[in-house]
mmCIF file of C-alpha atoms and ligand atoms in Angstrom:
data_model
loop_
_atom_site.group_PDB
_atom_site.id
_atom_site.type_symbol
_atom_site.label_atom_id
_atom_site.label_comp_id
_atom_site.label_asym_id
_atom_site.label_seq_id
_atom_site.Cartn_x
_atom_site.Cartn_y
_atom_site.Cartn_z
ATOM 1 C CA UNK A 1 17.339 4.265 15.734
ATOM 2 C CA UNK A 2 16.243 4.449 12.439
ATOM 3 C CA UNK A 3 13.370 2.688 13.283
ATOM 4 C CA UNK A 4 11.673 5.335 15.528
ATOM 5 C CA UNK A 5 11.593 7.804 12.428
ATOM 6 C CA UNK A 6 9.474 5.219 10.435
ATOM 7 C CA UNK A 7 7.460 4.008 12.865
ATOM 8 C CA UNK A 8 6.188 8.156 13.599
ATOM 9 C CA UNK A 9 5.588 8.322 10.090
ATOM 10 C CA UNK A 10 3.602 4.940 10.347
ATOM 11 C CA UNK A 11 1.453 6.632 13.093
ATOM 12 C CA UNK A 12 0.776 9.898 11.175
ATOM 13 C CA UNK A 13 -0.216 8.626 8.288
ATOM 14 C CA UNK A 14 -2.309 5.665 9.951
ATOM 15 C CA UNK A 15 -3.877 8.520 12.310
ATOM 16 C CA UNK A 16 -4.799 10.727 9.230
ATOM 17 C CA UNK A 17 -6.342 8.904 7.521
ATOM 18 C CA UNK A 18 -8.345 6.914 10.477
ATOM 19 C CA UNK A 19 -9.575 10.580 11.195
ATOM 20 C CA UNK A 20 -10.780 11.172 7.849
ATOM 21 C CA UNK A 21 -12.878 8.036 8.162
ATOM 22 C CA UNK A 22 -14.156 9.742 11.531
ATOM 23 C CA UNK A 23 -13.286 5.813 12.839
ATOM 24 C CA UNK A 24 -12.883 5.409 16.605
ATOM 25 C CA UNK A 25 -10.507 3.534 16.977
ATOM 26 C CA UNK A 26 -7.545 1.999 13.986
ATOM 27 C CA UNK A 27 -7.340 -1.386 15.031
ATOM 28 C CA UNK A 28 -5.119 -2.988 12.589
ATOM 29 C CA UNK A 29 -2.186 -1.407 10.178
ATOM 30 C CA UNK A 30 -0.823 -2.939 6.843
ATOM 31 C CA UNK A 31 2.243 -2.305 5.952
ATOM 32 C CA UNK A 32 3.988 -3.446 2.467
ATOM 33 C CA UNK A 33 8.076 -3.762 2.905
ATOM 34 C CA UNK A 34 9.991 -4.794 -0.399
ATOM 35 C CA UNK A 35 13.549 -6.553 -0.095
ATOM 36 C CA UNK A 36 15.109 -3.902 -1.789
ATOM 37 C CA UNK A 37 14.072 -1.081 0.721
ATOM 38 C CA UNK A 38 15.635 -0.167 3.738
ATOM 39 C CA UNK A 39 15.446 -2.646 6.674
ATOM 40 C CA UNK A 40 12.399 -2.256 9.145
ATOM 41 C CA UNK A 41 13.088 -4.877 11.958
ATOM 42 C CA UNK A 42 10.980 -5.660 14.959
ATOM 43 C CA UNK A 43 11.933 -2.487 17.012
ATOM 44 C CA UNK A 44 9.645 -0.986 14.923
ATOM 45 C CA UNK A 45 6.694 -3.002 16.573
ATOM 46 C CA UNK A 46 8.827 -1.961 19.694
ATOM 47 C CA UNK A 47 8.847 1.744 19.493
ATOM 48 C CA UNK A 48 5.144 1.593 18.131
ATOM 49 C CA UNK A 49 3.673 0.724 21.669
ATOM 50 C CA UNK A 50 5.301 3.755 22.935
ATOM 51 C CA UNK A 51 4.388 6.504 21.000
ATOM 52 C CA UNK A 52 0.582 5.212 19.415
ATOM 53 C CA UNK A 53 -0.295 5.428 22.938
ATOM 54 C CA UNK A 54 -3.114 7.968 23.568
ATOM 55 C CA UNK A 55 -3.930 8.206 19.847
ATOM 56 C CA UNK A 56 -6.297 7.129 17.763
ATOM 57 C CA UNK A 57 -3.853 4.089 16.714
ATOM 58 C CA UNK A 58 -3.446 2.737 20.450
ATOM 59 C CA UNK A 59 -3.209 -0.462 20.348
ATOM 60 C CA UNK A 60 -3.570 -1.287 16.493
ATOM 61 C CA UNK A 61 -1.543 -4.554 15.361
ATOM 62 C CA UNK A 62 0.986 -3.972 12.813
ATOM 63 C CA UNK A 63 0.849 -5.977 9.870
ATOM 64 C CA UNK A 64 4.233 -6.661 7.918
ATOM 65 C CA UNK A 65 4.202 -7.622 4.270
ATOM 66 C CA UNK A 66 7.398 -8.366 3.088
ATOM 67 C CA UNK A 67 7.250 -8.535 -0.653
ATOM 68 C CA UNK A 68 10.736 -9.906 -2.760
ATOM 69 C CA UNK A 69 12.616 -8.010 -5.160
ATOM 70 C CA UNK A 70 11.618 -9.747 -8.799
ATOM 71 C CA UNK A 71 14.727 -9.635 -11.688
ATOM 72 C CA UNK A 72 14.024 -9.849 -15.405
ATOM 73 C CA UNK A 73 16.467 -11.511 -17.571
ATOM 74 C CA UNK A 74 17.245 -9.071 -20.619
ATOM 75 C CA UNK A 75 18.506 -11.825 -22.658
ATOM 76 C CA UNK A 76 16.052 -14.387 -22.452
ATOM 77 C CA UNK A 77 12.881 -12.736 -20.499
ATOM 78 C CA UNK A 78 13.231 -15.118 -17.181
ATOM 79 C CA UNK A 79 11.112 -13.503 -14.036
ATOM 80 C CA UNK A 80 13.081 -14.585 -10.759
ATOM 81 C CA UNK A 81 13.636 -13.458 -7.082
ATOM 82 C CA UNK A 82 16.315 -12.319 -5.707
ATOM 83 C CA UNK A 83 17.628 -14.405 -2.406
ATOM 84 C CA UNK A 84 19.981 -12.821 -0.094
ATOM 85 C CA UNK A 85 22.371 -12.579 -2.464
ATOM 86 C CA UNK A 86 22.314 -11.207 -5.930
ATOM 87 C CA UNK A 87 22.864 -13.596 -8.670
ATOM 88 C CA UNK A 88 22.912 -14.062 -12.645
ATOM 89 C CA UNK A 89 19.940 -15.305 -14.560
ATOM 90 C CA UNK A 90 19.639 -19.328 -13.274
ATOM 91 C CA UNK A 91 18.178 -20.200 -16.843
ATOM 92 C CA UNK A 92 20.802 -18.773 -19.285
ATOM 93 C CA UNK A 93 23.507 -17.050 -16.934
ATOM 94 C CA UNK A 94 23.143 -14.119 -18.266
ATOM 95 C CA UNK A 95 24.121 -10.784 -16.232
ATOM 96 C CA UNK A 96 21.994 -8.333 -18.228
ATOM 97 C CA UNK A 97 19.514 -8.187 -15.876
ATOM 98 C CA UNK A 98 16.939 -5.181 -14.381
ATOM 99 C CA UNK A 99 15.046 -4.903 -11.164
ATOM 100 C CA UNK A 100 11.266 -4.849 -11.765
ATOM 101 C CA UNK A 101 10.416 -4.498 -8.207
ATOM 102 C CA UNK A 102 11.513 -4.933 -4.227
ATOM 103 C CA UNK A 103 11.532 -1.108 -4.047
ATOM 104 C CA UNK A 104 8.163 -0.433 -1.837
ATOM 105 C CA UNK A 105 8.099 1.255 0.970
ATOM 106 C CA UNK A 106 4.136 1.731 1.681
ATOM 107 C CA UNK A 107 1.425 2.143 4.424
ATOM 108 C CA UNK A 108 -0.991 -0.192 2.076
ATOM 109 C CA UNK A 109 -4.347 0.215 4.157
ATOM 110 C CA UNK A 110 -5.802 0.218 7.805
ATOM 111 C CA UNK A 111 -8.417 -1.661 9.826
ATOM 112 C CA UNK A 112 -10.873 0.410 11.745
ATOM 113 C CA UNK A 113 -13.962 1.092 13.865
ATOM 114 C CA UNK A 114 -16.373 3.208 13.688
ATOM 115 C CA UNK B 1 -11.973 -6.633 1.897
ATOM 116 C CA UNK B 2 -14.636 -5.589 5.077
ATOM 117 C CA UNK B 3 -15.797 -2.256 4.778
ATOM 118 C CA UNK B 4 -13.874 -1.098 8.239
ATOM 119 C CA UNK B 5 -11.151 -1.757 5.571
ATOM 120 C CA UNK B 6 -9.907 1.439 4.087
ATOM 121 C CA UNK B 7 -7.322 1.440 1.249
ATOM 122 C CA UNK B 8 -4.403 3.908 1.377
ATOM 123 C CA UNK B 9 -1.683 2.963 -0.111
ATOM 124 C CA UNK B 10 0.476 6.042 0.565
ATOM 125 C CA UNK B 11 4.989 5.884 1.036
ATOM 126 C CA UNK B 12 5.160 5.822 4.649
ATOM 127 C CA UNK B 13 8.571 8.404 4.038
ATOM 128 C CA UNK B 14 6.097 10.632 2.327
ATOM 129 C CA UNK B 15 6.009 13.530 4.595
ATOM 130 C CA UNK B 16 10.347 13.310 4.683
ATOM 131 C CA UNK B 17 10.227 13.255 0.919
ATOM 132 C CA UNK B 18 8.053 16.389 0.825
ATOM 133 C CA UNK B 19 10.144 18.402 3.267
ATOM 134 C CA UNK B 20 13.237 17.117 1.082
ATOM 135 C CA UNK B 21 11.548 19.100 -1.925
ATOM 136 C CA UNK B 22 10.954 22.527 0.297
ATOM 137 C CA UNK B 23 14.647 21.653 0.459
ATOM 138 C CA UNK B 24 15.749 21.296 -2.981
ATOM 139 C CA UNK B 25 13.564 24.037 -3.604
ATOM 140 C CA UNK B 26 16.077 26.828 -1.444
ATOM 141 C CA UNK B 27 18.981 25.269 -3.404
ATOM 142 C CA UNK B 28 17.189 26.172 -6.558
ATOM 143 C CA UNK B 29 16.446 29.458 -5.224
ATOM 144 C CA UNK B 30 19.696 30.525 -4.135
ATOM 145 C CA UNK B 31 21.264 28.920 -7.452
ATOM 146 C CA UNK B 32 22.730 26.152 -5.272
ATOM 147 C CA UNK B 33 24.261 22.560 -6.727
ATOM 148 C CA UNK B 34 23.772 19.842 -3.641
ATOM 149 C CA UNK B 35 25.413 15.918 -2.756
ATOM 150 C CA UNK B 36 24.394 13.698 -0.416
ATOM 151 C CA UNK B 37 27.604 12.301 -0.240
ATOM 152 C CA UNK B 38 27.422 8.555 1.823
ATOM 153 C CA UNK B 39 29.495 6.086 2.335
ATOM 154 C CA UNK B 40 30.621 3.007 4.823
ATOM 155 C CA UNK B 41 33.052 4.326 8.179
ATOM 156 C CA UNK B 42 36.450 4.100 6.480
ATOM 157 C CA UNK B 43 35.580 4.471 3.142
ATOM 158 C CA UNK B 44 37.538 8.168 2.561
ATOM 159 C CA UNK B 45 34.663 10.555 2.995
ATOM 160 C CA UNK B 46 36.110 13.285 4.332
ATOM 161 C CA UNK B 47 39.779 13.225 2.539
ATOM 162 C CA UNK B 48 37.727 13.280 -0.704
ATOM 163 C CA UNK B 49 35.641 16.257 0.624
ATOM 164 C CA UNK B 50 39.215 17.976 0.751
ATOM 165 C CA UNK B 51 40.706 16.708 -2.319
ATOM 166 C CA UNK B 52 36.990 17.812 -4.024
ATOM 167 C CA UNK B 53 37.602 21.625 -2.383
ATOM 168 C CA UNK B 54 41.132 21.759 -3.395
ATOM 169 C CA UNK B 55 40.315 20.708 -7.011
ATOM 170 C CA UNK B 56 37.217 23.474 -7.361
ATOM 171 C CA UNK B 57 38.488 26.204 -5.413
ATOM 172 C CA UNK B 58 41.158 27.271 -8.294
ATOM 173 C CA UNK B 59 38.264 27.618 -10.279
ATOM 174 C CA UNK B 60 36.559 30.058 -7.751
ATOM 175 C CA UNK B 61 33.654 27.516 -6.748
ATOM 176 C CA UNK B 62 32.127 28.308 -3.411
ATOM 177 C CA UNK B 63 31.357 25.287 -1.431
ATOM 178 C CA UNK B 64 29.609 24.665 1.675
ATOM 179 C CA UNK B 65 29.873 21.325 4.018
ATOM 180 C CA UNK B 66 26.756 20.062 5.639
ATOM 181 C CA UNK B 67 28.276 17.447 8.230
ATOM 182 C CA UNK B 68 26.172 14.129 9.539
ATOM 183 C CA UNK B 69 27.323 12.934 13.060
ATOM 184 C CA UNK B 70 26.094 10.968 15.126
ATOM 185 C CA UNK B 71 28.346 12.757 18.309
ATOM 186 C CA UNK B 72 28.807 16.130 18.564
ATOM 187 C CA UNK B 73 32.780 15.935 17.563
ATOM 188 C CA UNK B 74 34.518 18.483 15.492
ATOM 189 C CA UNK B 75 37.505 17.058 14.184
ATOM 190 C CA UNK B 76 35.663 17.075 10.287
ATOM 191 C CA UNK B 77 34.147 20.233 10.327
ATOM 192 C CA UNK B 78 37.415 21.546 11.486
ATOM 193 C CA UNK B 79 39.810 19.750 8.718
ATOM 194 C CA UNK B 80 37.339 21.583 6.093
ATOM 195 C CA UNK B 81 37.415 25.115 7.613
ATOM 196 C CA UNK B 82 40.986 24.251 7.752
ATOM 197 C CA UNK B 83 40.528 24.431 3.743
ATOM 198 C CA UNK B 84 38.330 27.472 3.509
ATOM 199 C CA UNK B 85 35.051 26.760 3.348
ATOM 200 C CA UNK B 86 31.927 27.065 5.723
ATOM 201 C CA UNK B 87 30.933 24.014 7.701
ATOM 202 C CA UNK B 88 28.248 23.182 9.656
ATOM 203 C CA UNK B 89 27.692 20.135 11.987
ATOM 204 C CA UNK B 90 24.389 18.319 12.444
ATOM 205 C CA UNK B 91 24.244 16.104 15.732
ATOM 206 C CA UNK B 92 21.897 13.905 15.097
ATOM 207 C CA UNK B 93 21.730 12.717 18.568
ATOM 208 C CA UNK B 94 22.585 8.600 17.950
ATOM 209 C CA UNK B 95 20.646 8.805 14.615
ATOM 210 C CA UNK B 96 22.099 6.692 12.239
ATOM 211 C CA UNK B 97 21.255 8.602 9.355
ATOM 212 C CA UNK B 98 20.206 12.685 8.260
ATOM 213 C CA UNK B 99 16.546 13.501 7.099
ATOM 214 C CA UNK B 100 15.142 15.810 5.551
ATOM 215 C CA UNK B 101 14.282 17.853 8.840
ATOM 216 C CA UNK B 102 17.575 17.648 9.912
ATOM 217 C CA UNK B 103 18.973 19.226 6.729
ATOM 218 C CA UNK B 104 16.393 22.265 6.685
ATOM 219 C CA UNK B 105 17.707 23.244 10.359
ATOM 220 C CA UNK B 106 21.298 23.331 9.162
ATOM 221 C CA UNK B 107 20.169 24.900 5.795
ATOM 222 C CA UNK B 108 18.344 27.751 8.022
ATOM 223 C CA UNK B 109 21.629 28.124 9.580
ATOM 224 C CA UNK B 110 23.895 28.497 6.122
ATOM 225 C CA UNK B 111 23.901 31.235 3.805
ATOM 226 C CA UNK B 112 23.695 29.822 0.831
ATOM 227 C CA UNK B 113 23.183 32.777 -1.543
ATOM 228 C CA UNK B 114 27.000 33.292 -1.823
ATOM 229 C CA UNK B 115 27.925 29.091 -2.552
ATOM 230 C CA UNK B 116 27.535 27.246 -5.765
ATOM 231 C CA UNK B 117 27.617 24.043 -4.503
ATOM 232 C CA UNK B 118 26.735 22.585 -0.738
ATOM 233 C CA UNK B 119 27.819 19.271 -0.253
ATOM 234 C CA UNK B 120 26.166 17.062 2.517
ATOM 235 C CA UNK B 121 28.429 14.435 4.211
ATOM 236 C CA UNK B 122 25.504 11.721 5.654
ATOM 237 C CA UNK B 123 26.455 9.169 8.958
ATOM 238 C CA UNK B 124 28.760 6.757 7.880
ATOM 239 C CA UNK B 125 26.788 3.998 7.072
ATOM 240 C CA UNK B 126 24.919 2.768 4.561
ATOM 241 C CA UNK B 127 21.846 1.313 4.982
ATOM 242 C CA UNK B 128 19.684 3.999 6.453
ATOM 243 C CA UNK B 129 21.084 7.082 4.642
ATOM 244 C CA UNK B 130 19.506 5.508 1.815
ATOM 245 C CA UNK B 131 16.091 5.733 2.777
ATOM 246 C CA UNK B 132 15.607 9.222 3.725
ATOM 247 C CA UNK B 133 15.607 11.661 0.698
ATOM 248 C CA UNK B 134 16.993 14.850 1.908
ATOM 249 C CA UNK B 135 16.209 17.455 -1.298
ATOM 250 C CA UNK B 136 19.689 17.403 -2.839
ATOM 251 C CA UNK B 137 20.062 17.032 -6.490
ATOM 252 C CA UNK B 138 21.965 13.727 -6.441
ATOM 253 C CA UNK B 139 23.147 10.907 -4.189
ATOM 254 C CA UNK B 140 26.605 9.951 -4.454
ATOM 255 C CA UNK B 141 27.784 7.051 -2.881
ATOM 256 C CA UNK B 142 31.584 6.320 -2.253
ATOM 257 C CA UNK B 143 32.728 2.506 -2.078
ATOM 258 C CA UNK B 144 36.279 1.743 -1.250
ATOM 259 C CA UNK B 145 38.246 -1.284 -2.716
ATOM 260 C CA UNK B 146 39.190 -2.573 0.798
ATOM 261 C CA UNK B 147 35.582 -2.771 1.088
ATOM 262 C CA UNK B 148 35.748 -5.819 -1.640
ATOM 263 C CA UNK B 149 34.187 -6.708 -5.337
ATOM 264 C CA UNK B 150 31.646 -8.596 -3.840
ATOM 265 C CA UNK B 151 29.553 -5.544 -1.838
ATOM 266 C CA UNK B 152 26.832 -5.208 -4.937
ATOM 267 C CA UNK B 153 25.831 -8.605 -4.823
ATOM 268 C CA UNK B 154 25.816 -9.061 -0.349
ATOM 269 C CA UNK B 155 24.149 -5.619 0.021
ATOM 270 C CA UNK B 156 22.189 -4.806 -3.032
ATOM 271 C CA UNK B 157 20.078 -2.256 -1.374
ATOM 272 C CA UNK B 158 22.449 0.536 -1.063
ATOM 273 C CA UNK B 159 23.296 0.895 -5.021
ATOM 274 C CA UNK B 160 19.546 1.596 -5.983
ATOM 275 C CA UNK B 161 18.268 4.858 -5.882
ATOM 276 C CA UNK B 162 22.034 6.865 -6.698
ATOM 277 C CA UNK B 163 23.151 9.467 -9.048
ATOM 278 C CA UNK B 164 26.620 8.785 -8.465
ATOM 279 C CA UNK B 165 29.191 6.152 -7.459
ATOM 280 C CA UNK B 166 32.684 6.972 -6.583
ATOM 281 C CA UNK B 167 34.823 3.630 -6.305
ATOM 282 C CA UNK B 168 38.069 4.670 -3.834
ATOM 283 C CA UNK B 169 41.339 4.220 -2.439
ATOM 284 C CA UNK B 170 42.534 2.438 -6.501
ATOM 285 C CA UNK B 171 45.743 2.940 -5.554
ATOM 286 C CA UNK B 172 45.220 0.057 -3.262
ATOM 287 C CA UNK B 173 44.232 -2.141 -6.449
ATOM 288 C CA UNK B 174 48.007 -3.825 -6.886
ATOM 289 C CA UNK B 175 47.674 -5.286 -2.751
ATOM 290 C CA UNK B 176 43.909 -6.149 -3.156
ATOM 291 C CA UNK B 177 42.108 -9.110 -4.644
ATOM 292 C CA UNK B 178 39.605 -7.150 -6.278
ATOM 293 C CA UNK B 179 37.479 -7.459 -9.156
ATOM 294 C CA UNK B 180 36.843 -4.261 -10.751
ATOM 295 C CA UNK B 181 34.786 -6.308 -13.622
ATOM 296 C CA UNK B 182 32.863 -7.990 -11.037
ATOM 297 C CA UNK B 183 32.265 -5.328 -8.749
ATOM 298 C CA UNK B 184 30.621 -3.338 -11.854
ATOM 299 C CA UNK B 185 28.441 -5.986 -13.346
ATOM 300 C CA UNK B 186 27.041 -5.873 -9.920
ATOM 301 C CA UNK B 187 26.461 -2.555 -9.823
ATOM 302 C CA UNK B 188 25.206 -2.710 -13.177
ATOM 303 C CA UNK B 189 22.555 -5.303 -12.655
ATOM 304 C CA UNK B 190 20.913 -2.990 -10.276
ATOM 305 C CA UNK B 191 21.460 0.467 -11.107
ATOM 306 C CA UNK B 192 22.087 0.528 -14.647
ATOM 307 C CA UNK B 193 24.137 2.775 -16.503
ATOM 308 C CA UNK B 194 25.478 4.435 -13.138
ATOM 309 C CA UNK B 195 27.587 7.388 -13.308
ATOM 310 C CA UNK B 196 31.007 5.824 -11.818
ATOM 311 C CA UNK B 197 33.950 7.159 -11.051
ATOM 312 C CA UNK B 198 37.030 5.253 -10.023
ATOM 313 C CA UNK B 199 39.497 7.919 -8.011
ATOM 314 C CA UNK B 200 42.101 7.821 -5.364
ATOM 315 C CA UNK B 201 42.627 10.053 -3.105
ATOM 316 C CA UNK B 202 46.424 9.421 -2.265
ATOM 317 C CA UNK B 203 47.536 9.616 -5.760
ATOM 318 C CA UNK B 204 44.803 11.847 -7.259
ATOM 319 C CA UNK B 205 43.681 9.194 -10.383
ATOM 320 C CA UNK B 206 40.476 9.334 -11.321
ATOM 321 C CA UNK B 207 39.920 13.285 -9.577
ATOM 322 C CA UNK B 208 39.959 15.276 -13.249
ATOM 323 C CA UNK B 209 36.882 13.154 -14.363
ATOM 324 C CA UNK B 210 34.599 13.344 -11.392
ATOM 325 C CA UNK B 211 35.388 17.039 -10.958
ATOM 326 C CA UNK B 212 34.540 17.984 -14.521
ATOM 327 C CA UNK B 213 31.459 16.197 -14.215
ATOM 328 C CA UNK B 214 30.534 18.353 -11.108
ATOM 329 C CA UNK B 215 31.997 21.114 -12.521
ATOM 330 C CA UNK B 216 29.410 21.061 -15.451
ATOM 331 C CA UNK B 217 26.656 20.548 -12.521
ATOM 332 C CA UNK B 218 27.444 23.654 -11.092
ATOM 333 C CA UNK B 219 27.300 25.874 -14.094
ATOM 334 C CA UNK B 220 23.807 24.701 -14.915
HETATM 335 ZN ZN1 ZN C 1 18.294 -15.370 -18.865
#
């Protein structure tokens, strides 16, 4: 269910700014996901085809960009990823570590026509 | 990049997030303190709702109870007017979480200019309360030890983005193989220096500390 709020506030902000570029038609959307942010599965592809119809987004493919949550190591600097589960720096073990990103949650740009 | 390319880059929750400051806004106005309290089904939500009134109302705090359901059922909202205090009930129709529209319709519908502090008890669950910002002036997540050390590192999502953490049910600690050392590095790693509390609601451990610190909220 969640899904159907996201996916309206795809639209509206797609549909904005595809007006602003007086384009005739939004033909492709990108979106950028990171780990860390609330799941978007394919439902949202789902309820898209329902409500972009008659809009200036009918139609438009939606692009997912998953992006991974990257870790720094306080103790000895090491960039890593985080897999499904979170873990300790692999190079010294250490648990003093911060999340540098994975938080992202954006409508990154659209494909039109004019 | 072709030139039918146009570059936004804009938070797809943005027009949630700017009704959820409209909303924090009236709780400034009316001089109101406000939780989005969340938590997992199970995890005490409502018994430490009622063990939060009991502790403040000595102390003259008004409270109001903003409640998240996904079915219209009253049996919540009733246990806290049971207590004294002015509930109101949000169906949210199946949703699995409360935005920020949601919460201005049941704000419209409370009069806040007599509370001090409004608290907001999301759909039990944790993943998509998360998301939606709803205008109050901190998240507070409770975690319960049945729930297990292990939840920071299996579902690191939900600890990002909180004010508060309330770890519950410690009197179960003695029955339970938990971790409390674990659990908190966990929680650490991705929310550091988290405001935690560890309370039970049976025996009442841990209530003094979280209720001074909401006490001193409320007085700002
Ligand atoms: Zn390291």
């Amino acid at each position: 269910m969640h899904e159907l709020s996201v996916t309206e506030s795809v639209l509206e902000i797609a549909c904005k700014h595809g007006e602003k570029a007086r384009a005739k038609k939004v033909t492709d959307i990108f979106l950028v996901i990171g780990k860390l942010s609330s799941i978007v599965d394919d439902s949202v592809q789902f309820y898209w085809d329902f409500i972009s119809k008659g809009t200036l987004c009918e139609g438009a493919t939606l692009h997912f960009k998953r992006i991974p949550a990257e870790l720094i190591c306080l103790d000895c600097d090491h960039k890593y990823t985080l897999d499904d589960e979170l873990s300790p720096c692999p190079r010294c073990g250490s648990a003093r570590i911060r999340v540098i990103s994975g938080d992202e949650f954006n409508l990154e740009s659209i494909e039109v026509q004019r | 990049m072709s030139e039918n390319r146009i570059k936004i880059v804009e938070k797809i929750l943005n027009a949630n997030d700017r009704l959820a400051k409209a909303n924090r806004q009236k709780f400034d106005d009316a001089g109101v303190y406000a939780i989005n309290l969340m938590a997992s089904p199970g995890a005490g939500k409502t018994s430490f709702i009622i063990k939060t009134i009991e502790g403040l109302m000595a102390d003259g705090v008004q409270i109001g109870v903003i409640e998240g359901d996904t079915a219209p059922v009253t049996i919540d909202s009733d246990k806290i007017n049971a207590a004294g205090m002015p509930a109101i009930q949000i169906n949210t129709g199946g949703d699995c979480h409360l935005d920020a529209v949601m919460l201005e319709n049941a704000i419209d519908q409370m009069n806040l200019t007599p509370l001090d502090l409004v608290i907001i008890e999301n759909v039990g669950n944790l993943i998509c309360p998360a998301a939606f910002e709803l205008g109050a002036h901190s998240k507070v997540v409770i975690a319960s030890i049945p729930e297990g050390d292990d939840k920071p590192y299996k579902y690191p999502n939900i600890y990002r983005g909180l004010e508060v953490l309330i770890i519950n049910k410690t009197d179960l600690l003695p029955y339970i193989d938990f971790d409390m050392d674990y659990f908190r590095k966990g929680v650490e790693m991705l929310n550091p220096g988290l405001t935690t509390f560890a309370v039970s609601c049976k025996t009442g451990e841990g209530f003094d500390e979280w209720l001074s610190w909401l006490k001193a909220k409320i007085s700002k």
